[in-house]
Coordinates of C-alpha atoms in Angstrom, one line a residue:
X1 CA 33.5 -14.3 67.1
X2 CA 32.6 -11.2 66.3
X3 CA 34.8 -11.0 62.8
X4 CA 33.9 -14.2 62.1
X5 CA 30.2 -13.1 61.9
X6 CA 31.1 -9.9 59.6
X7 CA 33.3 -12.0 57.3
X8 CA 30.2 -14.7 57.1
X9 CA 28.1 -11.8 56.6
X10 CA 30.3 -10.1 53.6
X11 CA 30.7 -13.4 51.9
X12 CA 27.1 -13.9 52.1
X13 CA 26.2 -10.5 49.8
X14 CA 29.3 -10.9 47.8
X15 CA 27.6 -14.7 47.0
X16 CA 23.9 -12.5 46.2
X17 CA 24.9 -10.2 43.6
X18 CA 27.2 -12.5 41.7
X19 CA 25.8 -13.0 38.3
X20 CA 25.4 -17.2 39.3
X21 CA 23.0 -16.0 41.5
X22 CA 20.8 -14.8 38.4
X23 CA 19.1 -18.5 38.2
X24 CA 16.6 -17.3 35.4
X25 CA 19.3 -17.1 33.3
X26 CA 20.8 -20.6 33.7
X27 CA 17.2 -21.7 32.0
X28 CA 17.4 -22.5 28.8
X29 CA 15.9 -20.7 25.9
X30 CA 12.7 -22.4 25.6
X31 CA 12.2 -22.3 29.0
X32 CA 12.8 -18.1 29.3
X33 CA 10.7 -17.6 26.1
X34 CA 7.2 -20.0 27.4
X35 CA 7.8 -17.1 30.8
X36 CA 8.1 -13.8 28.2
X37 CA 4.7 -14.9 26.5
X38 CA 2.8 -14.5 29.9
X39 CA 4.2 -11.2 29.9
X40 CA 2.0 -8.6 28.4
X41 CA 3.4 -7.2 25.1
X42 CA 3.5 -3.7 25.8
X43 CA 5.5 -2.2 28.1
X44 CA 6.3 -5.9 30.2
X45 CA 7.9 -7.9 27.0
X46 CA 9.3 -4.6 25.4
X47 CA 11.0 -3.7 28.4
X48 CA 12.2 -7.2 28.8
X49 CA 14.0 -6.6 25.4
X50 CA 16.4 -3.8 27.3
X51 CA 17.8 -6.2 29.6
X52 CA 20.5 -8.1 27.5
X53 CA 21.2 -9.5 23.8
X54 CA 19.7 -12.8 24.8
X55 CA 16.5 -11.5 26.3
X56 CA 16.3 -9.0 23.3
X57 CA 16.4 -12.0 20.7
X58 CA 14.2 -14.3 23.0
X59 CA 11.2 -11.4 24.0
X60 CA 11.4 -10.4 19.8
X61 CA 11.3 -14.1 18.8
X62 CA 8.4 -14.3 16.0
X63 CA 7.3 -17.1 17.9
X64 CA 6.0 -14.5 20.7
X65 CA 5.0 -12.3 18.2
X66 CA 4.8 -11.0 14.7
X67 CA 6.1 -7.4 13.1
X68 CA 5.2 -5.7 10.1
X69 CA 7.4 -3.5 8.9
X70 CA 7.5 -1.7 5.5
X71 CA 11.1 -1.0 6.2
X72 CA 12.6 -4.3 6.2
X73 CA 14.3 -5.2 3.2
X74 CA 14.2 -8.9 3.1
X75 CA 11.4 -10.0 3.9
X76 CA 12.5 -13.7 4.4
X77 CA 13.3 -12.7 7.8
X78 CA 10.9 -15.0 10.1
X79 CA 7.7 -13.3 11.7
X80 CA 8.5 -9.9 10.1
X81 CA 5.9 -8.7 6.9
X82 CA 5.3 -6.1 4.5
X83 CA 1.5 -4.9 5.5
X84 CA -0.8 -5.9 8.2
X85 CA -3.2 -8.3 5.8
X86 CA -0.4 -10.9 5.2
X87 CA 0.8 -10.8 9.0
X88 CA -3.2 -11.3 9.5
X89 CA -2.6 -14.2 7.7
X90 CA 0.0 -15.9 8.5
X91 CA -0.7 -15.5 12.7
X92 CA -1.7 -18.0 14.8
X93 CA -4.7 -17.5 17.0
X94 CA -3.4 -16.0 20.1
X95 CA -0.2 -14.1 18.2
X96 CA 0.4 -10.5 18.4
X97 CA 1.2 -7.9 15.9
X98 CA 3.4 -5.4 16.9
X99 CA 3.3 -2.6 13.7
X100 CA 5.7 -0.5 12.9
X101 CA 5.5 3.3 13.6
X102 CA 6.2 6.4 11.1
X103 CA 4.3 5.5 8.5
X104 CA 0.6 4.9 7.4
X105 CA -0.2 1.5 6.5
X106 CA -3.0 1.0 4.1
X107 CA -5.9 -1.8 5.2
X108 CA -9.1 -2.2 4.0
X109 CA -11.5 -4.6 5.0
X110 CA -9.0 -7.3 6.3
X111 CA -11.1 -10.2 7.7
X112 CA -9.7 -11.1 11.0
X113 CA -10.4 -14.9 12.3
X114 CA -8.4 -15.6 14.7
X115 CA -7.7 -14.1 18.5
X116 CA -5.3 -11.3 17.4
X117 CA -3.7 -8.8 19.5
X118 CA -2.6 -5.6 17.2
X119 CA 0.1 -3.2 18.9
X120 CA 1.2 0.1 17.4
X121 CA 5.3 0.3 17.8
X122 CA 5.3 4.1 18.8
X123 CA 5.3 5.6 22.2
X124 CA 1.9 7.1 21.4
X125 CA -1.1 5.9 19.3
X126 CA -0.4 8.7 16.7
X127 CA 2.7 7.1 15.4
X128 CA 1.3 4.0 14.3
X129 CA -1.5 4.7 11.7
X130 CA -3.5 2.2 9.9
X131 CA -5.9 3.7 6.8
X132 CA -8.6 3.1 5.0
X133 CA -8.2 5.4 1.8
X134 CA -11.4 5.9 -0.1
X135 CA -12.5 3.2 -2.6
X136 CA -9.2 1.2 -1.9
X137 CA -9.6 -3.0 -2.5
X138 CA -12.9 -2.1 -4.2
X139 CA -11.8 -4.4 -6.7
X140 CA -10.4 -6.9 -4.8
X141 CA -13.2 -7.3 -2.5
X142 CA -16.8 -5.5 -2.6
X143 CA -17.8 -2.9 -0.2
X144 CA -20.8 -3.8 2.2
X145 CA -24.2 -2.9 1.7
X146 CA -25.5 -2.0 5.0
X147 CA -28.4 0.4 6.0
X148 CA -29.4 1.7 2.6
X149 CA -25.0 3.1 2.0
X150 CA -21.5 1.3 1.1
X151 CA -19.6 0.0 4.2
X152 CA -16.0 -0.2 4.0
X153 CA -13.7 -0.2 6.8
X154 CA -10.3 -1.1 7.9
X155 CA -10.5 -3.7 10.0
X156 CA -13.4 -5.9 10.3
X157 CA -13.7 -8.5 13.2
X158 CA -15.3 -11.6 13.7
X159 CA -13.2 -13.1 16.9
X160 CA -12.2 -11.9 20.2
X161 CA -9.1 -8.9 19.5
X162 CA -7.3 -6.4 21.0
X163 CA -6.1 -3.1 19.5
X164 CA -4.0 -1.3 21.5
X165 CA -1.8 2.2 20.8
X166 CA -2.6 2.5 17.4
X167 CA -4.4 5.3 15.6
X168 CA -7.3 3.8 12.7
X169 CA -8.4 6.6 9.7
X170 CA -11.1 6.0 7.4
X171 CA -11.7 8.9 4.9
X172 CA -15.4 7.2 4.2
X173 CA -17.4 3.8 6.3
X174 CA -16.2 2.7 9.5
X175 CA -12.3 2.5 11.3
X176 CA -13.8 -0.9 12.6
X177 CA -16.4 -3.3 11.7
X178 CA -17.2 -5.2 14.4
X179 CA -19.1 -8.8 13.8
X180 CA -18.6 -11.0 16.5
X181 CA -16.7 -11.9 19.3
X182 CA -15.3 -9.3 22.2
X183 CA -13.3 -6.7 20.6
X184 CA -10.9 -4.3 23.1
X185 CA -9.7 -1.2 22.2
X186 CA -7.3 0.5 24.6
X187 CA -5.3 3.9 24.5
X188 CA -6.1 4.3 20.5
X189 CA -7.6 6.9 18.3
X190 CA -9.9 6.4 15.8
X191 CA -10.8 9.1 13.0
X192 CA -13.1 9.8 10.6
X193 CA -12.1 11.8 7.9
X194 CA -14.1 15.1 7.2
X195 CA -16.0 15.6 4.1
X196 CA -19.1 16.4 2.7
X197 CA -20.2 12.7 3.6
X198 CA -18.9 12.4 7.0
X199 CA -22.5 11.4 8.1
X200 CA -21.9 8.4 6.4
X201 CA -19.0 7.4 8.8
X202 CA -18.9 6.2 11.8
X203 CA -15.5 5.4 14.0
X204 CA -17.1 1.9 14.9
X205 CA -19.5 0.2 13.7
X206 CA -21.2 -3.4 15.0
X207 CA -23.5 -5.7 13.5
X208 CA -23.4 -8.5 16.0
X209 CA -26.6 -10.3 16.0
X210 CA -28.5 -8.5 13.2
X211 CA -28.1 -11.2 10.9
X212 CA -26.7 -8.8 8.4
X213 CA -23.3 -9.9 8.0
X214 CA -23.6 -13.3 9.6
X215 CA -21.0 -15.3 10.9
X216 CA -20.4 -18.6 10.9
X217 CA -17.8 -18.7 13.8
X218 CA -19.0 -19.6 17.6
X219 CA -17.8 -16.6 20.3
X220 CA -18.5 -17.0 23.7
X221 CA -20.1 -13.2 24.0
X222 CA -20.5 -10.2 21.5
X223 CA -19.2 -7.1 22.9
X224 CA -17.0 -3.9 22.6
X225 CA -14.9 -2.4 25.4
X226 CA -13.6 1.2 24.4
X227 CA -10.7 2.7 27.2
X228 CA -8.8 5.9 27.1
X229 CA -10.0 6.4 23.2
X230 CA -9.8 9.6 21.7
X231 CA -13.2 9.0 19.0
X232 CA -12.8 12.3 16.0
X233 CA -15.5 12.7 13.2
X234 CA -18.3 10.4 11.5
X235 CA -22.2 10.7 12.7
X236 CA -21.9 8.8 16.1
X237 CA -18.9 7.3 17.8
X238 CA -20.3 4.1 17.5
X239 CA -23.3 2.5 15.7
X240 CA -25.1 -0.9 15.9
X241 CA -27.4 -2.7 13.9
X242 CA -27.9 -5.8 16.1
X243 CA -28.4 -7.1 19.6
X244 CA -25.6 -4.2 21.2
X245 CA -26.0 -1.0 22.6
X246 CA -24.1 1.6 24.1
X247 CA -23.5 1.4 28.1
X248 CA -21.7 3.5 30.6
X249 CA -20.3 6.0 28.9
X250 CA -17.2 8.0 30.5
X251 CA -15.8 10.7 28.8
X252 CA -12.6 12.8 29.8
X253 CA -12.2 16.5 28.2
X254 CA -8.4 17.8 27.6
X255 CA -8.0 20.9 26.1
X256 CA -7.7 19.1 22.4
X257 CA -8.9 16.1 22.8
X258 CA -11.9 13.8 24.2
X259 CA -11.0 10.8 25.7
X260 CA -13.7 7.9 25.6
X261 CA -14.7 5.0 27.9
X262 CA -17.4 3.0 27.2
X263 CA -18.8 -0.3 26.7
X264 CA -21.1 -2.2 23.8
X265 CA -23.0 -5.3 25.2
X266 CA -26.5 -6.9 24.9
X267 CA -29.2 -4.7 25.1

């Protein structure tokens, strides 16, 4: 009876860790790819992307989420885009936006809509940089007058988004104009160039109910959350012109670096 029982029990684990006993991967494709989106993008669905080639096509399916990548040569590939404005526009509300990293890519004042989630590609925020170069799309589309000086800034937001391991530069104006909606920003650094005008800049800036910049799209709550942030140059780390103020403020000192959490809500 005795070897009876061992055998049953040897059976029994040789019957676990056979690869039939994987049932996730006897769904089908659709059915893998609808559990990947709950994951988060970064690290969940990245990591997922290790496992296998089949995970690795499913978790990097444009339908989950959309790269831009100056390095791609055809550009006919699905989901994949040369600069952050046309991947801006062709998203989906809900998509995300994984960016390449090496590399700066250029944005300035790129309207986002639309429940976005932007992701720099690199291990750290500083290999994923997005810039707003001084005077660039001046032609293309007019700075903002705001508070008696020009605006311009790289990203300006007027539904809920997230930003996440990315670095934003803006030599003069803001990294991010915020307008409405709840904007996150998590592990990213945002710089302001130094110059003789640096007390024109300002890492972020909000106008959420100031009538200033109004907007004609419904959010449910104007706000700004700020976590593990390193915040460099401009006049303040973040100024308002509306209905928002600054509220509890942490800040973390390393030896080069401040680190920055904070939230922006109603007054």
């Amino acid at each position: 009876m005795e070897v009876e029982e061992l055998e049953k029990r040897k059976s029994r684990k040789i019957t676990s860790s056979s690869p039939s006993s994987a049932l996730i991967n006897n769904l089908d494709d659709g059915c893998l790819m609808h559990i990947f989106s709950f994951l988060s993008p970064i690290p969940d669905r990245y990591n997922t992307a290790l496992v296998c080639h089949r995970w690795c096509y499913l978790a990097c399916h444009p339908r989950l989420w959309l790269r831009v990548d100056r390095s791609v040569q055809d550009f006919s590939e699905p989901g994949v885009f040369p600069n952050i404005e046309e991947a801006v526009s062709a998203a989906r509300p809900g998509d995300t936006i994984l960016i390449a990293a090496d590399g700066s890519h250029l944005a300035s004042n790129i309207q986002i809509k639309k429940p976005l989630c932007l992701i720099g590609g690199g291990e750290l925020p500083d290999e994923t940089t997005v810039i707003c170069l001084r005077g660039s799309d001046r032609e293309k589309q007019p700075a903002r007058l705001c508070c008696s000086f020009w605006w311009s800034s790289a990203l300006e937001f007027l539904s809920t988004c997230k930003l996440t391991n990315l670095t934003v530069k803006a030599e003069l104006g803001c990294c991010l104009l915020h307008r409405s909606g709840r904007l996150i920003i998590d592990e990213c650094i945002l710089q302001c160039e130094s110059n003789p005008l640096d007390y024109l800049s300002c890492p972020i800036m909000s106008t959420a109910g100031s009538g200033v910049f109004p907007s004609n799209l419904k959010s449910d709550g104007d706000s700004i959350s700020v976590s593990h942030t390193r915040i460099e140059g401009g006049a303040k780390a973040v100024l308002t012109s509306g209905d928002l103020a600054l509220q509890q403020v942490r800040v973390i000192y390393a030896r080069t670096s401040l680190y920055f959490w904070f939230d922006v809500g109603c007054r």
